[in-house]
mmCIF file of C-alpha atoms in Angstrom:
data_model
loop_
_atom_site.group_PDB
_atom_site.id
_atom_site.type_symbol
_atom_site.label_atom_id
_atom_site.label_comp_id
_atom_site.label_asym_id
_atom_site.label_seq_id
_atom_site.Cartn_x
_atom_site.Cartn_y
_atom_site.Cartn_z
ATOM 1 C CA ASN A 53 -0.018 0.041 -0.039
ATOM 2 C CA THR A 54 1.813 3.104 -1.093
ATOM 3 C CA ARG A 55 -1.141 5.347 0.734
ATOM 4 C CA PRO A 56 -1.197 4.068 4.267
ATOM 5 C CA GLY A 57 -3.306 6.709 5.264
ATOM 6 C CA MET A 58 -6.358 6.559 2.736
ATOM 7 C CA GLN A 59 -8.901 4.999 3.941
ATOM 8 C CA LEU A 60 -10.700 1.993 1.434
ATOM 9 C CA ARG A 61 -13.383 0.120 1.603
ATOM 10 C CA ALA A 62 -13.850 -2.811 -0.743
ATOM 11 C CA GLU A 63 -15.867 -5.943 -1.378
ATOM 12 C CA ALA A 64 -14.498 -9.195 -2.899
ATOM 13 C CA GLY A 65 -17.015 -11.224 -5.807
ATOM 14 C CA GLY A 66 -16.752 -13.328 -8.687
ATOM 15 C CA LYS A 67 -19.039 -15.765 -10.298
ATOM 16 C CA GLU A 68 -19.278 -18.007 -7.175
ATOM 17 C CA SER A 69 -19.648 -21.743 -8.106
ATOM 18 C CA ALA A 70 -20.291 -25.253 -6.482
ATOM 19 C CA VAL A 71 -19.067 -28.311 -8.141
ATOM 20 C CA VAL A 72 -21.032 -31.866 -7.182
ATOM 21 C CA THR A 73 -18.944 -35.001 -8.299
ATOM 22 C CA ALA A 74 -20.330 -38.594 -8.356
ATOM 23 C CA LEU A 75 -18.937 -39.403 -5.105
ATOM 24 C CA ALA A 76 -21.044 -36.593 -3.367
ATOM 25 C CA ALA A 77 -24.003 -37.485 -1.176
ATOM 26 C CA ARG A 78 -26.510 -36.264 -3.082
ATOM 27 C CA ASP A 79 -29.101 -35.505 -0.949
ATOM 28 C CA GLN A 80 -26.785 -33.231 1.453
ATOM 29 C CA ALA A 81 -25.697 -31.578 -1.904
ATOM 30 C CA VAL A 82 -28.854 -30.503 -2.964
ATOM 31 C CA LYS A 83 -29.374 -28.908 0.668
ATOM 32 C CA HIS A 84 -26.133 -27.359 0.563
ATOM 33 C CA VAL A 85 -26.776 -25.796 -3.168
ATOM 34 C CA VAL A 86 -30.133 -24.569 -2.582
ATOM 35 C CA ALA A 87 -29.193 -22.581 0.816
ATOM 36 C CA SER A 88 -26.085 -21.238 -0.815
ATOM 37 C CA ALA A 89 -27.597 -20.066 -3.994
ATOM 38 C CA PHE A 90 -30.981 -18.570 -2.565
ATOM 39 C CA ASN A 91 -31.192 -17.975 0.832
ATOM 40 C CA ASN A 92 -30.233 -14.182 0.638
ATOM 41 C CA SER A 93 -32.093 -14.095 -2.722
ATOM 42 C CA GLY A 94 -28.910 -14.594 -4.384
ATOM 43 C CA GLN A 95 -27.572 -11.163 -3.666
ATOM 44 C CA LYS A 96 -25.101 -12.084 -0.971
ATOM 45 C CA CYS A 97 -21.446 -11.727 -2.406
ATOM 46 C CA SER A 98 -20.816 -15.395 -1.773
ATOM 47 C CA ALA A 99 -23.881 -17.246 -3.138
ATOM 48 C CA THR A 100 -23.935 -19.780 -5.678
ATOM 49 C CA SER A 101 -24.721 -18.508 -8.716
ATOM 50 C CA LEU A 102 -23.015 -21.622 -10.855
ATOM 51 C CA LEU A 103 -23.685 -25.081 -10.098
ATOM 52 C CA VAL A 104 -21.015 -27.678 -12.329
ATOM 53 C CA LEU A 105 -22.269 -31.041 -12.092
ATOM 54 C CA GLU A 106 -19.909 -34.227 -12.771
ATOM 55 C CA ARG A 107 -21.875 -35.947 -16.208
ATOM 56 C CA GLU A 108 -23.368 -39.019 -13.940
ATOM 57 C CA VAL A 109 -24.892 -36.389 -11.403
ATOM 58 C CA TYR A 110 -26.346 -33.909 -14.205
ATOM 59 C CA GLU A 111 -27.834 -37.022 -16.221
ATOM 60 C CA ASP A 112 -29.217 -38.330 -12.836
ATOM 61 C CA GLU A 113 -33.008 -37.181 -13.014
ATOM 62 C CA GLY A 114 -33.878 -37.953 -9.633
ATOM 63 C CA PHE A 115 -31.076 -34.946 -8.502
ATOM 64 C CA LYS A 116 -32.346 -32.993 -10.958
ATOM 65 C CA ARG A 117 -35.837 -33.464 -9.911
ATOM 66 C CA MET A 118 -34.412 -32.977 -5.782
ATOM 67 C CA LEU A 119 -33.072 -29.846 -7.203
ATOM 68 C CA ILE A 120 -36.269 -28.029 -8.105
ATOM 69 C CA ASP A 121 -38.337 -29.606 -5.456
ATOM 70 C CA ALA A 122 -36.136 -28.221 -3.157
ATOM 71 C CA ALA A 123 -35.730 -24.571 -5.195
ATOM 72 C CA SER A 124 -39.530 -24.599 -5.402
ATOM 73 C CA SER A 125 -40.469 -24.933 -1.976
ATOM 74 C CA LEU A 126 -38.598 -22.017 -0.560
ATOM 75 C CA GLU A 127 -41.127 -19.692 0.299
ATOM 76 C CA VAL A 128 -40.708 -16.155 -0.642
ATOM 77 C CA GLY A 129 -41.893 -12.942 0.977
ATOM 78 C CA SER A 130 -41.185 -10.362 3.727
ATOM 79 C CA VAL A 131 -38.216 -11.121 6.392
ATOM 80 C CA TRP A 132 -40.600 -10.076 8.872
ATOM 81 C CA GLU A 133 -42.710 -13.554 8.388
ATOM 82 C CA LEU A 134 -40.237 -16.191 9.845
ATOM 83 C CA HIS A 135 -41.575 -18.695 7.375
ATOM 84 C CA ASN A 136 -40.135 -17.538 4.551
ATOM 85 C CA ARG A 137 -36.864 -18.628 3.365
ATOM 86 C CA VAL A 138 -36.274 -16.039 0.734
ATOM 87 C CA GLY A 139 -36.781 -12.035 0.928
ATOM 88 C CA ALA A 140 -37.166 -9.323 -1.048
ATOM 89 C CA LEU A 141 -34.548 -7.934 -3.887
ATOM 90 C CA VAL A 142 -32.636 -4.761 -2.930
ATOM 91 C CA ARG A 143 -33.311 -3.112 -6.582
ATOM 92 C CA LEU A 144 -35.668 -4.586 -9.350
ATOM 93 C CA PRO A 145 -34.149 -6.546 -12.057
ATOM 94 C CA SER A 146 -31.920 -4.992 -14.076
ATOM 95 C CA ASP A 147 -29.046 -5.334 -16.518
ATOM 96 C CA LYS A 148 -27.253 -9.021 -16.225
ATOM 97 C CA LEU A 149 -30.225 -9.848 -13.979
ATOM 98 C CA GLU A 150 -32.931 -8.881 -16.423
ATOM 99 C CA THR A 151 -31.131 -10.262 -19.216
ATOM 100 C CA ALA A 152 -30.541 -14.180 -17.295
ATOM 101 C CA LEU A 153 -34.472 -13.892 -16.592
ATOM 102 C CA ASN A 154 -35.704 -13.039 -19.638
ATOM 103 C CA LYS A 155 -33.183 -15.021 -22.533
ATOM 104 C CA LEU A 156 -32.004 -18.295 -22.805
ATOM 105 C CA GLU A 157 -28.740 -19.405 -24.909
ATOM 106 C CA LYS A 158 -30.190 -22.235 -27.498
ATOM 107 C CA SER A 159 -28.704 -25.083 -25.305
ATOM 108 C CA GLU A 160 -30.679 -23.851 -22.105
ATOM 109 C CA LYS A 161 -33.766 -24.777 -20.716
ATOM 110 C CA TRP A 162 -35.544 -23.255 -17.699
ATOM 111 C CA ALA A 163 -36.024 -26.679 -14.936
ATOM 112 C CA LEU A 164 -37.933 -24.086 -13.081
ATOM 113 C CA GLU A 165 -38.799 -20.790 -14.488
ATOM 114 C CA PRO A 166 -38.295 -17.514 -12.935
ATOM 115 C CA SER A 167 -42.044 -16.143 -11.310
ATOM 116 C CA TYR A 168 -42.817 -13.381 -8.883
ATOM 117 C CA THR A 169 -45.134 -13.917 -5.829
ATOM 118 C CA ASP A 170 -47.384 -10.975 -6.870
ATOM 119 C CA GLU A 171 -46.609 -9.622 -10.394
ATOM 120 C CA GLU A 172 -47.267 -5.886 -8.781
ATOM 121 C CA LYS A 173 -44.340 -6.864 -6.545
ATOM 122 C CA PRO A 174 -41.354 -7.618 -8.761
ATOM 123 C CA TYR A 175 -38.923 -6.861 -5.601
ATOM 124 C CA MET A 176 -40.376 -10.657 -4.619
ATOM 125 C CA LEU A 177 -38.938 -12.943 -7.166
ATOM 126 C CA ARG A 178 -38.803 -16.924 -6.724
ATOM 127 C CA PRO A 179 -35.722 -18.687 -7.347
ATOM 128 C CA SER A 180 -35.178 -20.162 -10.452
ATOM 129 C CA ILE A 181 -32.967 -23.019 -12.450
ATOM 130 C CA ARG A 182 -31.020 -22.552 -16.225
ATOM 131 C CA TRP A 183 -30.044 -26.161 -17.110
ATOM 132 C CA GLY A 184 -27.567 -26.783 -19.657
ATOM 133 C CA THR A 185 -25.543 -23.798 -19.804
ATOM 134 C CA GLN A 186 -22.505 -24.438 -21.864
ATOM 135 C CA SER A 187 -18.906 -22.864 -21.635
ATOM 136 C CA GLY A 188 -18.697 -18.987 -22.707
ATOM 137 C CA ASP A 189 -22.503 -18.798 -22.191
ATOM 138 C CA PHE A 190 -23.571 -15.026 -20.668
ATOM 139 C CA CYS A 191 -24.639 -17.191 -17.114
ATOM 140 C CA HIS A 192 -21.469 -19.230 -17.088
ATOM 141 C CA MET A 193 -19.706 -15.749 -17.172
ATOM 142 C CA ASN A 194 -21.352 -13.119 -15.172
ATOM 143 C CA GLU A 195 -22.373 -12.781 -11.932
ATOM 144 C CA LEU A 196 -26.264 -12.070 -11.418
ATOM 145 C CA PHE A 197 -26.726 -11.024 -7.570
ATOM 146 C CA GLY A 198 -30.052 -12.548 -7.899
ATOM 147 C CA PRO A 199 -31.816 -15.611 -7.224
ATOM 148 C CA VAL A 200 -30.800 -17.540 -10.194
ATOM 149 C CA LEU A 201 -29.082 -20.834 -10.595
ATOM 150 C CA SER A 202 -27.146 -21.936 -13.784
ATOM 151 C CA VAL A 203 -26.391 -25.427 -13.999
ATOM 152 C CA MET A 204 -23.524 -27.021 -16.201
ATOM 153 C CA CYS A 205 -22.430 -30.254 -17.092
ATOM 154 C CA ALA A 206 -18.603 -31.486 -16.613
ATOM 155 C CA ASP A 207 -17.241 -34.609 -17.957
ATOM 156 C CA ASP A 208 -15.086 -35.376 -14.638
ATOM 157 C CA LEU A 209 -14.108 -33.108 -11.816
ATOM 158 C CA GLU A 210 -10.923 -31.492 -13.750
ATOM 159 C CA HIS A 211 -13.360 -30.300 -16.448
ATOM 160 C CA ALA A 212 -15.319 -28.712 -13.794
ATOM 161 C CA ILE A 213 -12.108 -26.900 -12.317
ATOM 162 C CA ASP A 214 -11.518 -25.361 -15.705
ATOM 163 C CA ILE A 215 -15.110 -24.471 -16.042
ATOM 164 C CA VAL A 216 -15.170 -22.673 -12.880
ATOM 165 C CA ASN A 217 -11.398 -20.905 -13.091
ATOM 166 C CA ALA A 218 -12.675 -20.109 -16.617
ATOM 167 C CA THR A 219 -14.717 -17.051 -14.747
ATOM 168 C CA GLY A 220 -11.795 -15.776 -13.420
ATOM 169 C CA TYR A 221 -10.956 -15.902 -9.959
ATOM 170 C CA GLY A 222 -13.950 -16.659 -7.313
ATOM 171 C CA LEU A 223 -14.378 -15.173 -3.898
ATOM 172 C CA THR A 224 -15.804 -18.315 -3.001
ATOM 173 C CA SER A 225 -16.251 -21.903 -4.216
ATOM 174 C CA GLY A 226 -17.937 -25.277 -2.967
ATOM 175 C CA LEU A 227 -17.414 -28.978 -3.678
ATOM 176 C CA GLU A 228 -19.552 -31.551 -2.520
ATOM 177 C CA SER A 229 -17.474 -34.944 -2.725
ATOM 178 C CA LEU A 230 -16.769 -37.654 -0.006
ATOM 179 C CA ASP A 231 -13.453 -38.820 -2.038
ATOM 180 C CA GLU A 232 -10.345 -37.459 0.114
ATOM 181 C CA ARG A 233 -8.830 -37.316 -3.278
ATOM 182 C CA GLU A 234 -11.070 -35.486 -5.395
ATOM 183 C CA GLN A 235 -10.865 -32.862 -2.372
ATOM 184 C CA ALA A 236 -7.109 -32.517 -2.937
ATOM 185 C CA LEU A 237 -7.512 -32.036 -6.490
ATOM 186 C CA TRP A 238 -9.949 -29.361 -5.835
ATOM 187 C CA LYS A 239 -8.150 -27.476 -3.064
ATOM 188 C CA GLU A 240 -4.706 -27.548 -5.518
ATOM 189 C CA LYS A 241 -6.451 -26.522 -8.420
ATOM 190 C CA ILE A 242 -9.407 -24.378 -7.725
ATOM 191 C CA LEU A 243 -8.966 -20.551 -7.811
ATOM 192 C CA ALA A 244 -11.162 -18.891 -5.067
ATOM 193 C CA GLY A 245 -10.567 -17.457 -1.851
ATOM 194 C CA ASN A 246 -12.632 -19.254 0.347
ATOM 195 C CA LEU A 247 -13.102 -22.757 -0.187
ATOM 196 C CA TYR A 248 -15.725 -24.838 1.202
ATOM 197 C CA ILE A 249 -16.195 -28.817 1.110
ATOM 198 C CA ASN A 250 -19.482 -30.539 1.631
ATOM 199 C CA ARG A 251 -21.110 -27.559 3.420
ATOM 200 C CA MET A 252 -22.664 -23.997 2.682
ATOM 201 C CA THR A 253 -20.776 -21.178 0.632
ATOM 202 C CA THR A 254 -22.548 -18.727 2.365
ATOM 203 C CA GLY A 255 -23.255 -18.056 6.272
#
């Protein structure tokens, strides 16, 4: 620091990701990913917005159904009503978030379409899930700060790491795997500041 007297407040960020391998506890992975992606309406700097699944998990219809059911079951509304798990957006969707809510790439489909609890209350946005995001797509490379999760497929853990690292340095990254060899490989090669294994990336 060449100006030690200067007051500076800064926040780190990046495209925050989670990787789930075939050797994960899949029900636990769903719980952690959904909480990390949506509990703060996706607006926390460490919120997961990119989910990279090893192909076996990506093609597992049971896992996909669990993920959709868990996300769609989250109640959205005022934080003063304690049963709600997802609160209001801090600002109306615009720029990158607005693009993500209204435009899919050719390879993508909505696993869970975006919607509002009330069309007259656009701050109350329900969780949504984009399925089939490809390398280089808008939602692979851009942080959104909203309750939108993009799901990608990787051939294996090495490929998943490459997908995540292509977004640049991240504030956080998560891995769901019970295999110590995979954990060691991921810790060695992932480019992120805070690394979480078999737990939430927020909180």
